[in-house]
PDB file of C-alpha atoms in Angstrom:
ATOM      1  CA  UNK N   1     107.278  77.777 116.063  1.00  0.00           C
ATOM      2  CA  UNK N   2     104.322  76.871 113.860  1.00  0.00           C
ATOM      3  CA  UNK N   3     101.465  78.200 115.991  1.00  0.00           C
ATOM      4  CA  UNK N   4     100.784  81.849 116.794  1.00  0.00           C
ATOM      5  CA  UNK N   5      97.709  83.398 118.440  1.00  0.00           C
ATOM      6  CA  UNK N   6      96.188  86.593 117.046  1.00  0.00           C
ATOM      7  CA  UNK N   7      93.186  88.353 118.566  1.00  0.00           C
ATOM      8  CA  UNK N   8      90.958  90.613 116.529  1.00  0.00           C
ATOM      9  CA  UNK N   9      88.973  93.166 118.533  1.00  0.00           C
ATOM     10  CA  UNK N  10      85.601  94.283 117.186  1.00  0.00           C
ATOM     11  CA  UNK N  11      84.370  97.104 119.435  1.00  0.00           C
ATOM     12  CA  UNK N  12      81.979 100.006 119.561  1.00  0.00           C
ATOM     13  CA  UNK N  13      83.471 103.466 119.862  1.00  0.00           C
ATOM     14  CA  UNK N  14      82.953 107.140 119.146  1.00  0.00           C
ATOM     15  CA  UNK N  15      82.834 108.011 115.457  1.00  0.00           C
ATOM     16  CA  UNK N  16      84.594 111.289 116.297  1.00  0.00           C
ATOM     17  CA  UNK N  17      86.665 111.383 119.459  1.00  0.00           C
ATOM     18  CA  UNK N  18      89.344 109.751 121.578  1.00  0.00           C
ATOM     19  CA  UNK N  19      88.798 106.007 121.993  1.00  0.00           C
ATOM     20  CA  UNK N  20      92.244 105.127 123.339  1.00  0.00           C
ATOM     21  CA  UNK N  21      91.221 104.409 126.934  1.00  0.00           C
ATOM     22  CA  UNK N  22      88.399 102.168 125.730  1.00  0.00           C
ATOM     23  CA  UNK N  23      90.945 100.295 123.625  1.00  0.00           C
ATOM     24  CA  UNK N  24      93.237  99.918 126.629  1.00  0.00           C
ATOM     25  CA  UNK N  25      90.344  98.445 128.592  1.00  0.00           C
ATOM     26  CA  UNK N  26      89.642  95.901 125.825  1.00  0.00           C
ATOM     27  CA  UNK N  27      93.292  94.827 125.860  1.00  0.00           C
ATOM     28  CA  UNK N  28      93.263  94.531 129.666  1.00  0.00           C
ATOM     29  CA  UNK N  29      90.215  92.260 129.504  1.00  0.00           C
ATOM     30  CA  UNK N  30      91.546  90.322 126.529  1.00  0.00           C
ATOM     31  CA  UNK N  31      94.911  89.548 128.097  1.00  0.00           C
ATOM     32  CA  UNK N  32      93.304  88.588 131.401  1.00  0.00           C
ATOM     33  CA  UNK N  33      90.969  86.096 129.723  1.00  0.00           C
ATOM     34  CA  UNK N  34      93.292  84.854 126.973  1.00  0.00           C
ATOM     35  CA  UNK N  35      96.931  85.192 128.150  1.00  0.00           C
ATOM     36  CA  UNK N  36      98.099  83.027 125.233  1.00  0.00           C
ATOM     37  CA  UNK N  37      97.459  85.896 122.778  1.00  0.00           C
ATOM     38  CA  UNK N  38     100.637  87.146 121.084  1.00  0.00           C
ATOM     39  CA  UNK N  39      99.227  89.781 118.712  1.00  0.00           C
ATOM     40  CA  UNK N  40      96.211  92.129 118.914  1.00  0.00           C
ATOM     41  CA  UNK N  41      94.534  93.797 115.930  1.00  0.00           C
ATOM     42  CA  UNK N  42      91.950  96.610 116.091  1.00  0.00           C
ATOM     43  CA  UNK N  43      89.805  98.036 113.283  1.00  0.00           C
ATOM     44  CA  UNK N  44      90.526 101.009 111.028  1.00  0.00           C
ATOM     45  CA  UNK N  45      90.488 104.541 112.546  1.00  0.00           C
ATOM     46  CA  UNK N  46      89.521 103.179 115.949  1.00  0.00           C
ATOM     47  CA  UNK N  47      91.822 105.298 118.103  1.00  0.00           C
ATOM     48  CA  UNK N  48      90.657 108.811 117.193  1.00  0.00           C
ATOM     49  CA  UNK N  49      87.639 108.260 114.975  1.00  0.00           C
ATOM     50  CA  UNK N  50      86.896 108.766 111.319  1.00  0.00           C
ATOM     51  CA  UNK N  51      87.471 112.504 110.836  1.00  0.00           C
ATOM     52  CA  UNK N  52      90.662 113.821 109.184  1.00  0.00           C
ATOM     53  CA  UNK N  53      90.316 116.827 111.525  1.00  0.00           C
ATOM     54  CA  UNK N  54      91.965 114.616 114.154  1.00  0.00           C
ATOM     55  CA  UNK N  55      95.038 114.073 111.964  1.00  0.00           C
ATOM     56  CA  UNK N  56      98.402 114.590 113.646  1.00  0.00           C
ATOM     57  CA  UNK N  57     102.060 113.947 112.793  1.00  0.00           C
ATOM     58  CA  UNK N  58     103.663 110.599 113.599  1.00  0.00           C
ATOM     59  CA  UNK N  59     105.293 109.677 115.910  1.00  0.00           C
ATOM     60  CA  UNK N  60     102.828 111.093 118.433  1.00  0.00           C
ATOM     61  CA  UNK N  61     101.700 110.796 122.038  1.00  0.00           C
ATOM     62  CA  UNK N  62      98.807 108.592 120.867  1.00  0.00           C
ATOM     63  CA  UNK N  63     101.164 106.184 119.122  1.00  0.00           C
ATOM     64  CA  UNK N  64     103.379 106.198 122.214  1.00  0.00           C
ATOM     65  CA  UNK N  65     100.341 105.298 124.329  1.00  0.00           C
ATOM     66  CA  UNK N  66      99.989 102.117 122.287  1.00  0.00           C
ATOM     67  CA  UNK N  67     103.735 101.445 122.446  1.00  0.00           C
ATOM     68  CA  UNK N  68     103.500 101.398 126.229  1.00  0.00           C
ATOM     69  CA  UNK N  69     100.487  99.092 126.078  1.00  0.00           C
ATOM     70  CA  UNK N  70     102.311  96.651 123.786  1.00  0.00           C
ATOM     71  CA  UNK N  71     105.340  96.650 126.073  1.00  0.00           C
ATOM     72  CA  UNK N  72     103.188  96.147 129.171  1.00  0.00           C
ATOM     73  CA  UNK N  73     101.703  92.916 127.831  1.00  0.00           C
ATOM     74  CA  UNK N  74     104.643  91.900 125.615  1.00  0.00           C
ATOM     75  CA  UNK N  75     102.410  91.651 122.551  1.00  0.00           C
ATOM     76  CA  UNK N  76     102.529  92.686 118.937  1.00  0.00           C
ATOM     77  CA  UNK N  77      99.948  95.449 118.597  1.00  0.00           C
ATOM     78  CA  UNK N  78      98.287  96.922 115.522  1.00  0.00           C
ATOM     79  CA  UNK N  79      95.904  99.567 116.935  1.00  0.00           C
ATOM     80  CA  UNK N  80      93.931  99.988 113.720  1.00  0.00           C
ATOM     81  CA  UNK N  81      94.909 103.172 111.916  1.00  0.00           C
ATOM     82  CA  UNK N  82      94.957 106.929 112.464  1.00  0.00           C
ATOM     83  CA  UNK N  83      94.985 109.932 110.206  1.00  0.00           C
ATOM     84  CA  UNK N  84      98.570 111.156 109.851  1.00  0.00           C
ATOM     85  CA  UNK N  85      99.301 114.779 108.991  1.00  0.00           C
ATOM     86  CA  UNK N  86     102.412 115.464 106.912  1.00  0.00           C
ATOM     87  CA  UNK N  87     103.750 118.344 104.833  1.00  0.00           C
ATOM     88  CA  UNK N  88     102.505 116.460 101.768  1.00  0.00           C
ATOM     89  CA  UNK N  89      98.958 115.931 103.044  1.00  0.00           C
ATOM     90  CA  UNK N  90      96.931 113.589 105.233  1.00  0.00           C
ATOM     91  CA  UNK N  91      97.315 109.804 105.128  1.00  0.00           C
ATOM     92  CA  UNK N  92      95.370 106.942 106.703  1.00  0.00           C
ATOM     93  CA  UNK N  93      98.247 105.243 108.517  1.00  0.00           C
ATOM     94  CA  UNK N  94      98.662 101.994 110.429  1.00  0.00           C
ATOM     95  CA  UNK N  95     101.430 101.406 112.992  1.00  0.00           C
ATOM     96  CA  UNK N  96     102.976  98.008 113.744  1.00  0.00           C
ATOM     97  CA  UNK N  97     104.319  97.846 117.304  1.00  0.00           C
ATOM     98  CA  UNK N  98     106.475  95.000 118.612  1.00  0.00           C
ATOM     99  CA  UNK N  99     106.465  93.479 122.128  1.00  0.00           C
ATOM    100  CA  UNK N 100     109.257  95.800 123.281  1.00  0.00           C
ATOM    101  CA  UNK N 101     107.070  98.808 122.488  1.00  0.00           C
ATOM    102  CA  UNK N 102     108.915  99.835 119.323  1.00  0.00           C
ATOM    103  CA  UNK N 103     107.219 100.921 116.095  1.00  0.00           C
ATOM    104  CA  UNK N 104     108.721  98.589 113.504  1.00  0.00           C
ATOM    105  CA  UNK N 105     106.669  99.753 110.518  1.00  0.00           C
ATOM    106  CA  UNK N 106     104.029 102.226 109.370  1.00  0.00           C
ATOM    107  CA  UNK N 107     101.732 101.607 106.429  1.00  0.00           C
ATOM    108  CA  UNK N 108      99.789 104.281 104.530  1.00  0.00           C
ATOM    109  CA  UNK N 109      96.535 103.124 102.949  1.00  0.00           C
ATOM    110  CA  UNK N 110      97.008 102.843  99.193  1.00  0.00           C
ATOM    111  CA  UNK N 111      93.359 103.156  98.185  1.00  0.00           C
ATOM    112  CA  UNK N 112      91.403 105.735 100.203  1.00  0.00           C
ATOM    113  CA  UNK N 113      87.674 105.153  99.767  1.00  0.00           C
ATOM    114  CA  UNK N 114      87.281 107.833  97.137  1.00  0.00           C
ATOM    115  CA  UNK N 115      85.260 109.854  96.483  1.00  0.00           C
ATOM    116  CA  UNK N 116      83.969 109.484 100.060  1.00  0.00           C
ATOM    117  CA  UNK N 117      87.337 109.543 101.862  1.00  0.00           C
ATOM    118  CA  UNK N 118      88.039 112.995 100.440  1.00  0.00           C
ATOM    119  CA  UNK N 119      91.221 114.876 101.223  1.00  0.00           C
ATOM    120  CA  UNK N 120      93.244 111.755 102.057  1.00  0.00           C
ATOM    121  CA  UNK N 121      96.381 110.982 100.058  1.00  0.00           C
ATOM    122  CA  UNK N 122      97.359 107.543  98.742  1.00  0.00           C
ATOM    123  CA  UNK N 123     100.305 105.639 100.131  1.00  0.00           C
ATOM    124  CA  UNK N 124     102.654 103.914  97.715  1.00  0.00           C
ATOM    125  CA  UNK N 125     104.761 101.439  99.717  1.00  0.00           C
ATOM    126  CA  UNK N 126     103.875  97.872 100.657  1.00  0.00           C
ATOM    127  CA  UNK N 127     104.643  96.904 104.248  1.00  0.00           C
ATOM    128  CA  UNK N 128     105.597  93.499 105.581  1.00  0.00           C
ATOM    129  CA  UNK N 129     107.219  92.515 108.851  1.00  0.00           C
ATOM    130  CA  UNK N 130     108.607  89.315 110.313  1.00  0.00           C
ATOM    131  CA  UNK N 131     107.865  87.883 113.731  1.00  0.00           C
ATOM    132  CA  UNK N 132     111.151  86.122 114.531  1.00  0.00           C
ATOM    133  CA  UNK N 133     110.983  82.330 114.394  1.00  0.00           C
ATOM    134  CA  UNK N 134     107.287  82.513 113.442  1.00  0.00           C
ATOM    135  CA  UNK N 135     106.505  83.935 110.006  1.00  0.00           C
ATOM    136  CA  UNK N 136     105.884  86.898 107.734  1.00  0.00           C
ATOM    137  CA  UNK N 137     102.941  89.279 107.980  1.00  0.00           C
ATOM    138  CA  UNK N 138     101.564  91.824 105.530  1.00  0.00           C
ATOM    139  CA  UNK N 139      99.227  94.737 106.234  1.00  0.00           C
ATOM    140  CA  UNK N 140      96.542  96.538 104.263  1.00  0.00           C
ATOM    141  CA  UNK N 141      93.582  98.757 105.162  1.00  0.00           C
ATOM    142  CA  UNK N 142      89.877  98.572 104.265  1.00  0.00           C
ATOM    143  CA  UNK N 143      89.334  99.520 100.591  1.00  0.00           C
ATOM    144  CA  UNK N 144      92.786  98.176  99.695  1.00  0.00           C
ATOM    145  CA  UNK N 145      91.399  94.649  99.584  1.00  0.00           C
ATOM    146  CA  UNK N 146      89.017  95.534  96.754  1.00  0.00           C
ATOM    147  CA  UNK N 147      92.105  95.691  94.539  1.00  0.00           C
ATOM    148  CA  UNK N 148      93.507  92.150  94.263  1.00  0.00           C
ATOM    149  CA  UNK N 149      96.907  93.489  93.260  1.00  0.00           C
ATOM    150  CA  UNK N 150      97.517  94.649  96.849  1.00  0.00           C
ATOM    151  CA  UNK N 151      97.120  91.249  98.506  1.00  0.00           C
ATOM    152  CA  UNK N 152      98.787  89.455  95.600  1.00  0.00           C
ATOM    153  CA  UNK N 153     101.842  91.707  95.931  1.00  0.00           C
ATOM    154  CA  UNK N 154     102.073  91.054  99.679  1.00  0.00           C
ATOM    155  CA  UNK N 155     101.805  87.308  99.068  1.00  0.00           C
ATOM    156  CA  UNK N 156     104.431  87.482  96.315  1.00  0.00           C
ATOM    157  CA  UNK N 157     106.712  89.167  98.856  1.00  0.00           C
ATOM    158  CA  UNK N 158     106.203  86.247 101.226  1.00  0.00           C
ATOM    159  CA  UNK N 159     103.306  87.303 103.483  1.00  0.00           C
ATOM    160  CA  UNK N 160     101.660  84.316 105.152  1.00  0.00           C
ATOM    161  CA  UNK N 161      99.107  86.296 107.184  1.00  0.00           C
ATOM    162  CA  UNK N 162      97.389  89.491 106.020  1.00  0.00           C
ATOM    163  CA  UNK N 163      96.277  91.848 108.810  1.00  0.00           C
ATOM    164  CA  UNK N 164      93.479  94.007 107.480  1.00  0.00           C
ATOM    165  CA  UNK N 165      91.679  96.547 109.703  1.00  0.00           C
ATOM    166  CA  UNK N 166      88.564  98.022 108.147  1.00  0.00           C
ATOM    167  CA  UNK N 167      85.814 100.507 108.999  1.00  0.00           C
ATOM    168  CA  UNK N 168      82.770  99.486 107.000  1.00  0.00           C
ATOM    169  CA  UNK N 169      79.386 100.874 107.998  1.00  0.00           C
ATOM    170  CA  UNK N 170      77.796 100.582 104.553  1.00  0.00           C
ATOM    171  CA  UNK N 171      75.570  98.083 102.752  1.00  0.00           C
ATOM    172  CA  UNK N 172      78.452  96.415 100.906  1.00  0.00           C
ATOM    173  CA  UNK N 173      79.805  94.474 103.891  1.00  0.00           C
ATOM    174  CA  UNK N 174      78.443  91.197 102.500  1.00  0.00           C
ATOM    175  CA  UNK N 175      80.546  91.713  99.375  1.00  0.00           C
ATOM    176  CA  UNK N 176      83.649  92.342 101.489  1.00  0.00           C
ATOM    177  CA  UNK N 177      83.156  89.008 103.232  1.00  0.00           C
ATOM    178  CA  UNK N 178      83.390  87.312  99.835  1.00  0.00           C
ATOM    179  CA  UNK N 179      86.434  89.394  98.890  1.00  0.00           C
ATOM    180  CA  UNK N 180      88.191  88.421 102.130  1.00  0.00           C
ATOM    181  CA  UNK N 181      87.624  84.738 101.413  1.00  0.00           C
ATOM    182  CA  UNK N 182      88.784  85.144  97.828  1.00  0.00           C
ATOM    183  CA  UNK N 183      91.933  87.031  98.817  1.00  0.00           C
ATOM    184  CA  UNK N 184      92.832  84.261 101.268  1.00  0.00           C
ATOM    185  CA  UNK N 185      92.184  81.460  98.776  1.00  0.00           C
ATOM    186  CA  UNK N 186      93.921  82.860  95.697  1.00  0.00           C
ATOM    187  CA  UNK N 187      96.953  83.873  97.758  1.00  0.00           C
ATOM    188  CA  UNK N 188      96.923  80.820 100.054  1.00  0.00           C
ATOM    189  CA  UNK N 189      97.241  82.855 103.243  1.00  0.00           C
ATOM    190  CA  UNK N 190      95.356  83.710 106.422  1.00  0.00           C
ATOM    191  CA  UNK N 191      93.289  86.886 106.146  1.00  0.00           C
ATOM    192  CA  UNK N 192      92.169  88.829 109.254  1.00  0.00           C
ATOM    193  CA  UNK N 193      89.531  91.398 108.244  1.00  0.00           C
ATOM    194  CA  UNK N 194      88.599  93.199 111.471  1.00  0.00           C
ATOM    195  CA  UNK N 195      85.756  95.736 111.435  1.00  0.00           C
ATOM    196  CA  UNK N 196      84.370  98.113 114.045  1.00  0.00           C
ATOM    197  CA  UNK N 197      80.890  97.987 115.564  1.00  0.00           C
ATOM    198  CA  UNK N 198      78.152 100.486 116.298  1.00  0.00           C
ATOM    199  CA  UNK N 199      78.908 104.000 115.083  1.00  0.00           C
ATOM    200  CA  UNK N 200      82.282 102.974 113.644  1.00  0.00           C
ATOM    201  CA  UNK N 201      81.325  99.883 111.656  1.00  0.00           C
ATOM    202  CA  UNK N 202      78.612  97.301 111.167  1.00  0.00           C
ATOM    203  CA  UNK N 203      80.678  94.416 112.461  1.00  0.00           C
ATOM    204  CA  UNK N 204      80.862  90.997 110.816  1.00  0.00           C
ATOM    205  CA  UNK N 205      84.624  90.766 111.100  1.00  0.00           C
ATOM    206  CA  UNK N 206      85.954  87.659 109.409  1.00  0.00           C
ATOM    207  CA  UNK N 207      89.034  85.462 109.783  1.00  0.00           C
ATOM    208  CA  UNK N 208      89.781  83.209 106.820  1.00  0.00           C
ATOM    209  CA  UNK N 209      92.184  80.310 106.403  1.00  0.00           C
ATOM    210  CA  UNK N 210      94.510  79.662 103.438  1.00  0.00           C
ATOM    211  CA  UNK N 211      91.917  77.496 101.666  1.00  0.00           C
ATOM    212  CA  UNK N 212      89.333  80.258 101.796  1.00  0.00           C
ATOM    213  CA  UNK N 213      87.656  78.553 104.760  1.00  0.00           C
ATOM    214  CA  UNK N 214      85.873  80.747 107.303  1.00  0.00           C
ATOM    215  CA  UNK N 215      87.543  80.197 110.673  1.00  0.00           C
ATOM    216  CA  UNK N 216      85.280  82.716 112.380  1.00  0.00           C
ATOM    217  CA  UNK N 217      82.752  85.359 111.397  1.00  0.00           C
ATOM    218  CA  UNK N 218      81.596  87.802 114.064  1.00  0.00           C
ATOM    219  CA  UNK N 219      78.134  89.210 114.552  1.00  0.00           C
ATOM    220  CA  UNK N 220      77.296  92.906 114.596  1.00  0.00           C
ATOM    221  CA  UNK N 221      78.109  93.613 118.255  1.00  0.00           C
ATOM    222  CA  UNK N 222      81.305  93.728 120.285  1.00  0.00           C
ATOM    223  CA  UNK N 223      83.491  90.652 120.109  1.00  0.00           C
ATOM    224  CA  UNK N 224      87.009  89.499 120.940  1.00  0.00           C
ATOM    225  CA  UNK N 225      88.357  86.846 118.559  1.00  0.00           C
ATOM    226  CA  UNK N 226      91.496  84.961 119.656  1.00  0.00           C
ATOM    227  CA  UNK N 227      92.524  82.743 116.730  1.00  0.00           C
ATOM    228  CA  UNK N 228      95.480  80.370 116.638  1.00  0.00           C
ATOM    229  CA  UNK N 229      97.060  80.281 113.176  1.00  0.00           C
ATOM    230  CA  UNK N 230      99.247  77.472 111.915  1.00  0.00           C
ATOM    231  CA  UNK N 231     102.075  78.620 109.674  1.00  0.00           C
ATOM    232  CA  UNK N 232     102.902  75.047 108.691  1.00  0.00           C
ATOM    233  CA  UNK N 233      99.434  74.856 107.115  1.00  0.00           C
ATOM    234  CA  UNK N 234     100.165  77.890 104.916  1.00  0.00           C
ATOM    235  CA  UNK N 235     103.487  76.468 103.820  1.00  0.00           C
ATOM    236  CA  UNK N 236     102.086  73.001 103.143  1.00  0.00           C
ATOM    237  CA  UNK N 237      99.159  74.292 101.084  1.00  0.00           C
ATOM    238  CA  UNK N 238     101.444  76.551  99.077  1.00  0.00           C
ATOM    239  CA  UNK N 239     103.562  73.493  98.351  1.00  0.00           C
ATOM    240  CA  UNK N 240     100.836  70.963  97.534  1.00  0.00           C
ATOM    241  CA  UNK N 241      97.885  73.141  96.551  1.00  0.00           C
ATOM    242  CA  UNK N 242      94.622  74.390  97.988  1.00  0.00           C
ATOM    243  CA  UNK N 243      92.909  71.221  99.265  1.00  0.00           C
ATOM    244  CA  UNK N 244      95.550  69.351  97.305  1.00  0.00           C
ATOM    245  CA  UNK N 245      94.318  70.937  94.085  1.00  0.00           C
ATOM    246  CA  UNK N 246      95.114  74.359  92.602  1.00  0.00           C
ATOM    247  CA  UNK N 247      98.462  76.044  93.224  1.00  0.00           C
ATOM    248  CA  UNK N 248      97.638  79.681  92.345  1.00  0.00           C
ATOM    249  CA  UNK N 249     100.840  81.291  93.645  1.00  0.00           C
ATOM    250  CA  UNK N 250     103.045  78.932  91.646  1.00  0.00           C
ATOM    251  CA  UNK N 251     100.838  79.378  88.595  1.00  0.00           C
ATOM    252  CA  UNK N 252     101.092  83.154  88.906  1.00  0.00           C
ATOM    253  CA  UNK N 253     104.878  82.852  89.219  1.00  0.00           C
ATOM    254  CA  UNK N 254     105.132  80.634  86.135  1.00  0.00           C
ATOM    255  CA  UNK N 255     102.697  82.628  83.946  1.00  0.00           C
ATOM    256  CA  UNK N 256     103.476  83.389  80.311  1.00  0.00           C
ATOM    257  CA  UNK N 257     101.248  86.472  80.039  1.00  0.00           C
ATOM    258  CA  UNK N 258     102.291  90.064  80.720  1.00  0.00           C
ATOM    259  CA  UNK N 259      99.316  92.080  81.955  1.00  0.00           C
ATOM    260  CA  UNK N 260      99.644  95.191  79.843  1.00  0.00           C
ATOM    261  CA  UNK N 261      96.579  96.804  81.463  1.00  0.00           C
ATOM    262  CA  UNK N 262      98.874  97.731  84.366  1.00  0.00           C
ATOM    263  CA  UNK N 263     101.234  99.725  82.189  1.00  0.00           C
ATOM    264  CA  UNK N 264      99.976 103.313  82.209  1.00  0.00           C
ATOM    265  CA  UNK N 265     102.955 104.977  80.537  1.00  0.00           C
ATOM    266  CA  UNK N 266     100.643 106.098  77.740  1.00  0.00           C
ATOM    267  CA  UNK N 267      97.717 106.703  80.081  1.00  0.00           C
ATOM    268  CA  UNK N 268      94.785 104.385  80.908  1.00  0.00           C
ATOM    269  CA  UNK N 269      92.999 102.345  78.282  1.00  0.00           C
ATOM    270  CA  UNK N 270      90.370 104.209  76.238  1.00  0.00           C
ATOM    271  CA  UNK N 271      87.645 102.314  78.077  1.00  0.00           C
ATOM    272  CA  UNK N 272      88.943 103.263  81.537  1.00  0.00           C
ATOM    273  CA  UNK N 273      89.515 106.850  80.440  1.00  0.00           C
ATOM    274  CA  UNK N 274      85.913 107.031  79.304  1.00  0.00           C
ATOM    275  CA  UNK N 275      84.386 106.075  82.653  1.00  0.00           C
ATOM    276  CA  UNK N 276      84.203 109.700  83.791  1.00  0.00           C
ATOM    277  CA  UNK N 277      85.522 111.422  86.910  1.00  0.00           C
ATOM    278  CA  UNK N 278      85.899 109.739  90.310  1.00  0.00           C
ATOM    279  CA  UNK N 279      83.114 111.665  92.048  1.00  0.00           C
ATOM    280  CA  UNK N 280      80.065 111.090  94.214  1.00  0.00           C
ATOM    281  CA  UNK N 281      76.847 110.329  92.335  1.00  0.00           C
ATOM    282  CA  UNK N 282      74.502 113.285  92.168  1.00  0.00           C
ATOM    283  CA  UNK N 283      70.759 113.235  92.524  1.00  0.00           C
ATOM    284  CA  UNK N 284      68.761 113.262  89.337  1.00  0.00           C
ATOM    285  CA  UNK N 285      65.742 115.468  89.914  1.00  0.00           C
ATOM    286  CA  UNK N 286      62.380 114.293  88.623  1.00  0.00           C
ATOM    287  CA  UNK N 287      61.042 116.576  85.966  1.00  0.00           C
ATOM    288  CA  UNK N 288      58.045 118.512  87.217  1.00  0.00           C
ATOM    289  CA  UNK N 289      54.856 118.399  85.228  1.00  0.00           C
TER     290      UNK N 289
END
């Protein structure tokens, strides 16, 4: 099968509180209107809101709620992410649920939005999963995409579609739209960057094709985005080049350079070490006269 339909859900919800029933309602409406949908993707921290105080161990009754929903409609379901409490700390964790209602993978956000996402630990394992007879998917969360190494690693491991829930309510959303397009183009993959709306995001979700082309960009309100992706397009462009031109994945594979900046055995470079602590900016008071 070359074609596969993925729906991103951009919805308004409580910033702090249980949004699971609202999510169920969106899926009910979505599957009634667009029964061809095979996978549904929500935005970051949608289920229980953006406070680590709602963290709980996984598996949980909330995760099971989504497992039942996936099984009911026989869909792949990525219900955004939730804060996961473990003996080692709190993680921002995404669950991948298959059409039989089984959790096939969990991904912990590698780059919490520090210093603002305080008290959240960093994950360290990349997560990919295969949809049988369709293709390979990779997952990342929000701030992860600001670090090109994350998407490049997923692509190097074979990901053809990147599923990327985010919760951006800040003035840098326009920059993220450019980053999403760049990640798709330089890795020759589809990129689904799904944001929340209202109190839990300023919208403008974006779906990008493997040439960096914008397939759809949402507005700031609620929106359901069923998009049919073509895996043969990814494979063809990786073979012949972006628009028949550059072949960045092959060029990366065949490179002669070793990027020593990534080797921190002796610590970061003097320049990076001199940037100061990772902390919130503080107000500079005006001197009184």
